[in-house]
Coordinates of C-alpha atoms in Angstrom, one line a residue:
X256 CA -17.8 -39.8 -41.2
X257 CA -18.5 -42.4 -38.4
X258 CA -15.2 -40.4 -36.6
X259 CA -18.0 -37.3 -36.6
X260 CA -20.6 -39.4 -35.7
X261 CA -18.7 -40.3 -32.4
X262 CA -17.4 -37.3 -31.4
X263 CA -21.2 -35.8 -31.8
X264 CA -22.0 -37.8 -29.4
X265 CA -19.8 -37.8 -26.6
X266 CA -20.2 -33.9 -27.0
X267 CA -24.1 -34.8 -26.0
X268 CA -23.5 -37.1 -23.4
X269 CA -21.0 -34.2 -21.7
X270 CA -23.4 -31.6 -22.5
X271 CA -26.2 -33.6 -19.8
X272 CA -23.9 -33.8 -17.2
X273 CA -25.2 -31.9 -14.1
X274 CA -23.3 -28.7 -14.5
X275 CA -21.8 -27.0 -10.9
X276 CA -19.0 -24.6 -9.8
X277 CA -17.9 -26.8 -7.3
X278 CA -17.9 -30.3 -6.1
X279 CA -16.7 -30.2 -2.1
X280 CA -16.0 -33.4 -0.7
X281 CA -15.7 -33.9 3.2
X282 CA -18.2 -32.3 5.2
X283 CA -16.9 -31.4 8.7
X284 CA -15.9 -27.7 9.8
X285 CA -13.7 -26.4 6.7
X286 CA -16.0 -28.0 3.9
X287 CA -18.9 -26.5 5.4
X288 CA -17.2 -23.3 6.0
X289 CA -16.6 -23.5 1.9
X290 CA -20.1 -24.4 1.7
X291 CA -21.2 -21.3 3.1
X292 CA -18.9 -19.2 1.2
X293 CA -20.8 -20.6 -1.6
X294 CA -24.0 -20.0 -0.5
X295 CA -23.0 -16.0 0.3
X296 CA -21.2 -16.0 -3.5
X297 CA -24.4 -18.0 -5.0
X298 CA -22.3 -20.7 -6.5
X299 CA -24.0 -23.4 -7.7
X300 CA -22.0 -27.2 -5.6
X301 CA -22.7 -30.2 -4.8
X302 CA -21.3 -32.0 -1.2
X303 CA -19.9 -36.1 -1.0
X304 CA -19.4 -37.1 2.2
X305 CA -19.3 -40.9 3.5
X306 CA -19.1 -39.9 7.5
X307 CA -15.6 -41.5 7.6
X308 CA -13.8 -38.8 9.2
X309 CA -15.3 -38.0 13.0
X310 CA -12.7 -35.7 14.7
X311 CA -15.2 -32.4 13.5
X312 CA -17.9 -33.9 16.1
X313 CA -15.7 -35.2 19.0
X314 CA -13.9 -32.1 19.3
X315 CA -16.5 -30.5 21.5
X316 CA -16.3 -27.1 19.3
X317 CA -14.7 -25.2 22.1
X318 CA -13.4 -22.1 20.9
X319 CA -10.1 -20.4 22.5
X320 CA -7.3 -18.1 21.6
X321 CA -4.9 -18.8 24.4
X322 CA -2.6 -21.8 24.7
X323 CA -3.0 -22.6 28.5
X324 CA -0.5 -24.8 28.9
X325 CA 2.0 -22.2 28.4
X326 CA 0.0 -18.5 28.2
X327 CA 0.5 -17.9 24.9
X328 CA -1.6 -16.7 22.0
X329 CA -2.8 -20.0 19.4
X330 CA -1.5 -18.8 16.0
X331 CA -3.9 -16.4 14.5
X332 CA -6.7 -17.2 16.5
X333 CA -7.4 -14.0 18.2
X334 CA -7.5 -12.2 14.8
X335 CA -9.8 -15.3 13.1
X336 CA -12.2 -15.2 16.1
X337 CA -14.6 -12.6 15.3
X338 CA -14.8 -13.7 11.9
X339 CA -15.5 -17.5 12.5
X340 CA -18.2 -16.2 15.3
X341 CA -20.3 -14.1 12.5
X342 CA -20.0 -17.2 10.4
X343 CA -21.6 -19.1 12.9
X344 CA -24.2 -16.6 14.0
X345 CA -25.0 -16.5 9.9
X346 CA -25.9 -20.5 10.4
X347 CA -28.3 -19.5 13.5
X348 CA -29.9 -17.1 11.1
X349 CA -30.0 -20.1 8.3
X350 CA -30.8 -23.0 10.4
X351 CA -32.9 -20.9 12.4
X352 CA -31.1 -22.5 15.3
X353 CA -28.5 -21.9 18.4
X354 CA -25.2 -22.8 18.0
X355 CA -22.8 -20.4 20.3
X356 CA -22.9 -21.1 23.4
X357 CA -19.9 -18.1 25.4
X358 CA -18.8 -19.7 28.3
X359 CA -15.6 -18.6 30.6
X360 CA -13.1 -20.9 30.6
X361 CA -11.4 -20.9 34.3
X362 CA -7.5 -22.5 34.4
X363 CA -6.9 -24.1 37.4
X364 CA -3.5 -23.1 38.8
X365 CA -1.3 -24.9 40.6
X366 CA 1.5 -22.8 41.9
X367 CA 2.3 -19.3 42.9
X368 CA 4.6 -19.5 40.0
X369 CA 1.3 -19.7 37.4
X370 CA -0.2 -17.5 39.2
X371 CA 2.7 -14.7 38.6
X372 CA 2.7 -16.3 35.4
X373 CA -0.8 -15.6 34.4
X374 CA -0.5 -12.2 35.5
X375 CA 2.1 -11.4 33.3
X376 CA 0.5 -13.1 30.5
X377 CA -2.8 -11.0 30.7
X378 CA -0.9 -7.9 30.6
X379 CA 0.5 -8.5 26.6
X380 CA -1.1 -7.3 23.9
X381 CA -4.1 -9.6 22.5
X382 CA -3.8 -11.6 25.8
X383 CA -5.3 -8.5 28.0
X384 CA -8.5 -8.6 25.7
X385 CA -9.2 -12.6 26.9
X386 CA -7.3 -13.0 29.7
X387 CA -8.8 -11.6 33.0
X388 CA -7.5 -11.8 36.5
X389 CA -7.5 -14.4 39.2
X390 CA -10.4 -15.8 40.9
X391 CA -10.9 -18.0 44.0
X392 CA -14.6 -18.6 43.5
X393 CA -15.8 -21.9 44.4
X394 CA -16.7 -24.9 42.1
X395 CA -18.3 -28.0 44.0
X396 CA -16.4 -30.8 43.1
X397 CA -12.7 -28.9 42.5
X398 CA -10.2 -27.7 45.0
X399 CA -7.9 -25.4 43.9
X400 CA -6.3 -23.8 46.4
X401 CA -4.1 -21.2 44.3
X402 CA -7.5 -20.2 42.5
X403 CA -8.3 -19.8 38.5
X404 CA -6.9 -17.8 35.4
X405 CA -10.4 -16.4 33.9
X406 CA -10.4 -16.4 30.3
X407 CA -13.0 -14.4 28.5
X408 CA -14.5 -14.0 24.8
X409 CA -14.4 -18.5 24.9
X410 CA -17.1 -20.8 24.4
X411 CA -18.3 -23.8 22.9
X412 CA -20.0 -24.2 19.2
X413 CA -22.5 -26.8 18.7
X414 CA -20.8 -27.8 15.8
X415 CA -22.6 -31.5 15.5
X416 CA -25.5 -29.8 15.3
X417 CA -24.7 -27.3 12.9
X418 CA -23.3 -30.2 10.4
X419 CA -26.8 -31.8 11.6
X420 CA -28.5 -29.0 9.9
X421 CA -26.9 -28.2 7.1
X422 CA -27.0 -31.9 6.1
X423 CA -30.8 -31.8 6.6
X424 CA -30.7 -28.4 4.2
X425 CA -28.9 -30.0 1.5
X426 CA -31.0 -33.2 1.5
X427 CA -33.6 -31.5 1.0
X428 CA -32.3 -29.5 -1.9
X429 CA -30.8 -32.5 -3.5
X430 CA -27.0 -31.0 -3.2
X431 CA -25.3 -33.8 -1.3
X432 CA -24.6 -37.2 -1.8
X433 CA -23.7 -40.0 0.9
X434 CA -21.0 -41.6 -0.3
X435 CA -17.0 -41.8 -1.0
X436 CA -15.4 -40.1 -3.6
X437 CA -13.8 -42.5 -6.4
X438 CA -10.7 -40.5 -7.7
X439 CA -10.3 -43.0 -10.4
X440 CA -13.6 -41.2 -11.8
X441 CA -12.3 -38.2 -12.0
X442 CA -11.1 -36.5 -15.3
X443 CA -9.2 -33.8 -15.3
X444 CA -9.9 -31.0 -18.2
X445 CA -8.4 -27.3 -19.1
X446 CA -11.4 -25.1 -17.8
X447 CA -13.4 -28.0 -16.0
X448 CA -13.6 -31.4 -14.4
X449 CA -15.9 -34.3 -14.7
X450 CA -17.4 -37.0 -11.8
X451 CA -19.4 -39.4 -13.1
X452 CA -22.9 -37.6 -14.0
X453 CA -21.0 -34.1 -13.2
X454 CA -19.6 -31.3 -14.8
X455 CA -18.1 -28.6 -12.5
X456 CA -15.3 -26.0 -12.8
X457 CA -13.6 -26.4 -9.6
X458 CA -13.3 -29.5 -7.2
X459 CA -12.6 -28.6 -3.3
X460 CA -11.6 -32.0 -1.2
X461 CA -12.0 -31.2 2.9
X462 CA -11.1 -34.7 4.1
X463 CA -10.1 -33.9 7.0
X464 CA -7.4 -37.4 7.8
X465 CA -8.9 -38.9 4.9
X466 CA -7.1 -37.0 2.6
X467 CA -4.3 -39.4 3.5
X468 CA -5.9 -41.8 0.1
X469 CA -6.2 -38.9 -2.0
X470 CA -3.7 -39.5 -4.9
X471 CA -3.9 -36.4 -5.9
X472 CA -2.7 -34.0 -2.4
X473 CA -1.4 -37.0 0.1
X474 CA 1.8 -35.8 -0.7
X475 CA 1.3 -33.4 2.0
X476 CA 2.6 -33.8 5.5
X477 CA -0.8 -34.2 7.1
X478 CA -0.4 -36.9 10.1
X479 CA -3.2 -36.9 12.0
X480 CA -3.5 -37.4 16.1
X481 CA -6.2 -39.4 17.3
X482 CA -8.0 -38.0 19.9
X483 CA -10.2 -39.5 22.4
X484 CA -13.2 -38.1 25.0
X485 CA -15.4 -38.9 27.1
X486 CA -19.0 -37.7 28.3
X487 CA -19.4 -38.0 31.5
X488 CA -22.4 -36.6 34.0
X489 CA -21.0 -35.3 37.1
X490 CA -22.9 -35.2 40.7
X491 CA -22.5 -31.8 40.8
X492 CA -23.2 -29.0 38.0
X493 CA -20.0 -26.8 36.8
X494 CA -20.9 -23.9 34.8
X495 CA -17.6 -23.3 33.4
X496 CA -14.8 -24.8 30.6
X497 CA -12.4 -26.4 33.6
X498 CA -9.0 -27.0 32.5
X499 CA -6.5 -28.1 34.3
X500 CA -4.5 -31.4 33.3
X501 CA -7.9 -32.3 31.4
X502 CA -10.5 -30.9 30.3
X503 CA -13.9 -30.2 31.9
X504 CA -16.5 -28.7 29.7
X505 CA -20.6 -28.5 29.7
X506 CA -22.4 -30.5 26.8
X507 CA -24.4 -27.7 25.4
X508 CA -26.7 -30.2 24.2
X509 CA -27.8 -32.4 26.8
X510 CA -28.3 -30.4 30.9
X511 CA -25.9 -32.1 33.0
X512 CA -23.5 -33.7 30.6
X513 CA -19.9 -32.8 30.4
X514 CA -16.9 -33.5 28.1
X515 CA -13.9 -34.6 29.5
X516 CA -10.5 -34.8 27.1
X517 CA -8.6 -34.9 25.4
X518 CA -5.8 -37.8 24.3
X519 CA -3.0 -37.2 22.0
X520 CA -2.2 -40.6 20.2
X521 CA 0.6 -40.1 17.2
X522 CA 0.5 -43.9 16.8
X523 CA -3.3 -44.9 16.5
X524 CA -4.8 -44.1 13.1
X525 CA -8.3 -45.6 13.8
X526 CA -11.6 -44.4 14.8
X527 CA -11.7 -47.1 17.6
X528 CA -12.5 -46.1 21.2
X529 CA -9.9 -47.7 23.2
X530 CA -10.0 -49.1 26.8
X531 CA -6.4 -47.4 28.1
X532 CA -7.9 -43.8 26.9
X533 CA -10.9 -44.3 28.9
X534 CA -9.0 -45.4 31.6
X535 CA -6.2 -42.0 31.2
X536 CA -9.2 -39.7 31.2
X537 CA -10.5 -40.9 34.0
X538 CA -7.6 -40.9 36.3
X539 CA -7.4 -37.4 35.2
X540 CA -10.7 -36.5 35.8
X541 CA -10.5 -37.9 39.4
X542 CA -7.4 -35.6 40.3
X543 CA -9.5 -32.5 38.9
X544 CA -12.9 -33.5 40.3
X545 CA -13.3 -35.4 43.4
X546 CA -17.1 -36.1 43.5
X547 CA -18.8 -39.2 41.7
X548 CA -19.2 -39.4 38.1
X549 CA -20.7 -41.7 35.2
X550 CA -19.2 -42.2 32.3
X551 CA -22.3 -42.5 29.4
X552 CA -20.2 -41.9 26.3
X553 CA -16.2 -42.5 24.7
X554 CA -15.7 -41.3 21.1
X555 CA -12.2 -40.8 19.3
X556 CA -11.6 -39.4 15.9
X557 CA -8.6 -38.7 13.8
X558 CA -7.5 -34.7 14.2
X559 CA -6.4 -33.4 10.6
X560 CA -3.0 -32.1 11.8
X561 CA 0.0 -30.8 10.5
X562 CA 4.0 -31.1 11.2
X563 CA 4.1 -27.0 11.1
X564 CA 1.0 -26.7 12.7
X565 CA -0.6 -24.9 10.0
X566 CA -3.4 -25.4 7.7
X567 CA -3.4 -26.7 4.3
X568 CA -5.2 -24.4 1.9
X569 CA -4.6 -23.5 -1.9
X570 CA -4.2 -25.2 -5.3
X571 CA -3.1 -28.3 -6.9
X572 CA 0.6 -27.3 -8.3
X573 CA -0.2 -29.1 -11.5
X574 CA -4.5 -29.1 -11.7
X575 CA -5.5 -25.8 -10.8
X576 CA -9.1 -26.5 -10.8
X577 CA -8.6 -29.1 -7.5
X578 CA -7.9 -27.3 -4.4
X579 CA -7.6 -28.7 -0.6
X580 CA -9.5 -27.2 2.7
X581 CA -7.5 -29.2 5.4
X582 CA -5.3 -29.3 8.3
X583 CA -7.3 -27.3 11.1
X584 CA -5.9 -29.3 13.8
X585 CA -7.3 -28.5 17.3
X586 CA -8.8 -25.4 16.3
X587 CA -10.8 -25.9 13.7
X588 CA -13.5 -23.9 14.8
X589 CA -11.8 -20.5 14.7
X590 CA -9.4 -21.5 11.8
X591 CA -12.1 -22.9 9.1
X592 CA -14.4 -19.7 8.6
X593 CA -11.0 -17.5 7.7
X594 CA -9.3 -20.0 6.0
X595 CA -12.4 -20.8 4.0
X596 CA -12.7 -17.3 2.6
X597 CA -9.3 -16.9 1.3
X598 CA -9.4 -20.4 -0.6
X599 CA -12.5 -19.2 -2.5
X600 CA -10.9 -16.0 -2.9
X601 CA -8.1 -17.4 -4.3
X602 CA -10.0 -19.9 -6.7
X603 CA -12.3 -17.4 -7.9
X604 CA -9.8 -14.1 -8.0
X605 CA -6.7 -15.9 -7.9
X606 CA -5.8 -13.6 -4.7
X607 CA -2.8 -14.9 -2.7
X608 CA -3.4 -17.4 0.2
X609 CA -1.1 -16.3 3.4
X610 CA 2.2 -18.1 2.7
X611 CA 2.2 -20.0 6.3
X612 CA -0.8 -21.7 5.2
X613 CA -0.5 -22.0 1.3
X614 CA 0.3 -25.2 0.1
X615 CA 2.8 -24.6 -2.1
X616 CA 5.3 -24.0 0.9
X617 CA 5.1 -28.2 0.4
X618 CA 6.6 -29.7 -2.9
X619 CA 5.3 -32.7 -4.1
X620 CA 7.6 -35.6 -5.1

């Protein structure tokens, strides 16, 4: 009898647990891509997110298709483009705010060679649609005496702002909490899993690097690259994405304001502006523009990347009901959107995830 009597009531207690679909935690560009895949299905979540994880709002939000180093195509990104773009222009509609921003991106070349190079580029197929011919327009500030590639269909997402906004959304509807995730509190059921005072059938973690301390996926190779930037405001105004050894690119934020990166450091794991990047991006800065400049700004973040360059979307091999949105690297903003959709496809219609990106292609030890 007093056996009964128990399990009666940890039955009740259970039963006024706030009940949810999902649980997301990590709110940069893949768990608010999830989000809105939620919001379009009318799922019922709940977002934690402790601000650890920065690289979403250094990044800049440039979009681009094209490897310029070498005048290649980025993996998929051509054909995840359009999508990511609606999803964006659905958050305008939301928010009731702007967050695309097209702008040209211009290559500065520094050889005949690139520029026979770029020609032959633009004439493949999925290059011709972005990459245009060669210009020699003047930009105050930059020589470049073999001229610039022009690559179309680029631009910039305000994605601070949009993370800005959607935070401000789910404050106000009570469906995000500021803190981090304790995975010691999490039990693990057959149909369901429970957090504390919650109840929900499916748990999506979008740590970005900080899925490094989650016991339950940091079996996967994620290393993470830190990555550093600077904003800078220049003496004269360039009204393109300059790239060249660095990066040049408008603040769409602030008039006047430009980003300047990026730094690749496989080493550093913190969130720490450091002095020799500052330095680095200045140096390069000075050989692309040779007009004054102020520095107003350094901020570095951890990039969620991957040894095969791929993202890291699907299931938990043993709990189906966890699932990972990671792994975006450099391009999260076109990735996130596409990759978004098939996770919740796959959760809620168990349709396959694209093997290069599934996460069972890694076996956990």
């Amino acid at each position: 009898m007093a056996i009964e009597a128990v399990q009666i009531i940890i039955f009740n207690i259970d039963n006024h647990k706030s009940m949810y679909d999902y649980i997301i935690v990590g709110l940069g560009v893949a768990g608010f891509s999830f989000m809105q895949q939620l919001e379009e299905n009318k799922q019922n979540y709940i977002v934690f997110d402790n601000h650890s994880q920065q690289s979403t709002r250094i990044a800049g939000g440039m979009f681009n298709p094209v490897i310029l180093k070498r005048f290649t195509p980025a993996w998929q990104a051509a054909e995840m483009l359009p999508y990511a773009l609606l999803q964006f222009q659905k958050a305008e509609l939301t928010y009731q705010n702007k967050y695309i921003y097209p702008i040209d991106i211009y290559r500065k070349l520094a050889s005949v060679e690139e520029q026979n190079n770029w020609t032959v580029a633009s004439d493949k197929p999925v290059m011709r649609d972005f990459m245009q011919g060669i210009t020699h327009e003047k930009i105050d500030g930059i020589d470049a005496p073999f001229g610039f590639g022009v690559l179309k269909g680029t631009g910039i997402v305000n994605v601070a702002k949009v993370l800005d906004d959607a935070i401000r959304h789910l404050t106000e509807k009570q469906k995000i909490r500021f803190e981090s995730f304790d995975y010691n509190q999490l039990i693990i059921n057959d149909k369901y899993i429970t957090y504390k005072d919650i109840k929900a059938r499916k748990i999506v973690f979008a740590e970005g690097f900080g899925m490094k301390n989650n016991p339950f996926f940091n079996y996967l190779p994620l290393m993470g690259t830190k990555g550093e930037m600077l904003m800078v405001e220049t003496e004269t105004p360039i009204p393109y994405i300059v790239k060249s050894a660095a990066f040049l690119a408008p603040n769409v934020a602030e008039n006047n304001q430009y980003y300047v990166g990026a730094t690749y450091n496989w080493e550093d794991k913190t969130n720490e502006p450091t002095e020799a990047a500052r330095k680095h991006l200045e140096q390069k800065l000075k050989k692309l523009y040779h007009k004054a400049f102020k520095v107003i700004l350094q901020k570095a973040g951890i990039r969620p990347t991957v040894k095969d360059r791929r993202p890291l979307v699907g299931s938990h091999p043993k709990y189906p009901q966890l699932a990972v949105l990671n792994g975006m690297g450099t391009r999260g903003v076109i990735l996130a959107p596409t990759t978004a959709k098939y996770l919740f496809q796959h959760l809620e219609f168990n349709m396959p995830i694209p093997k290069e990106m599934d996460v069972q292609r890694f076996k956990e030890d």
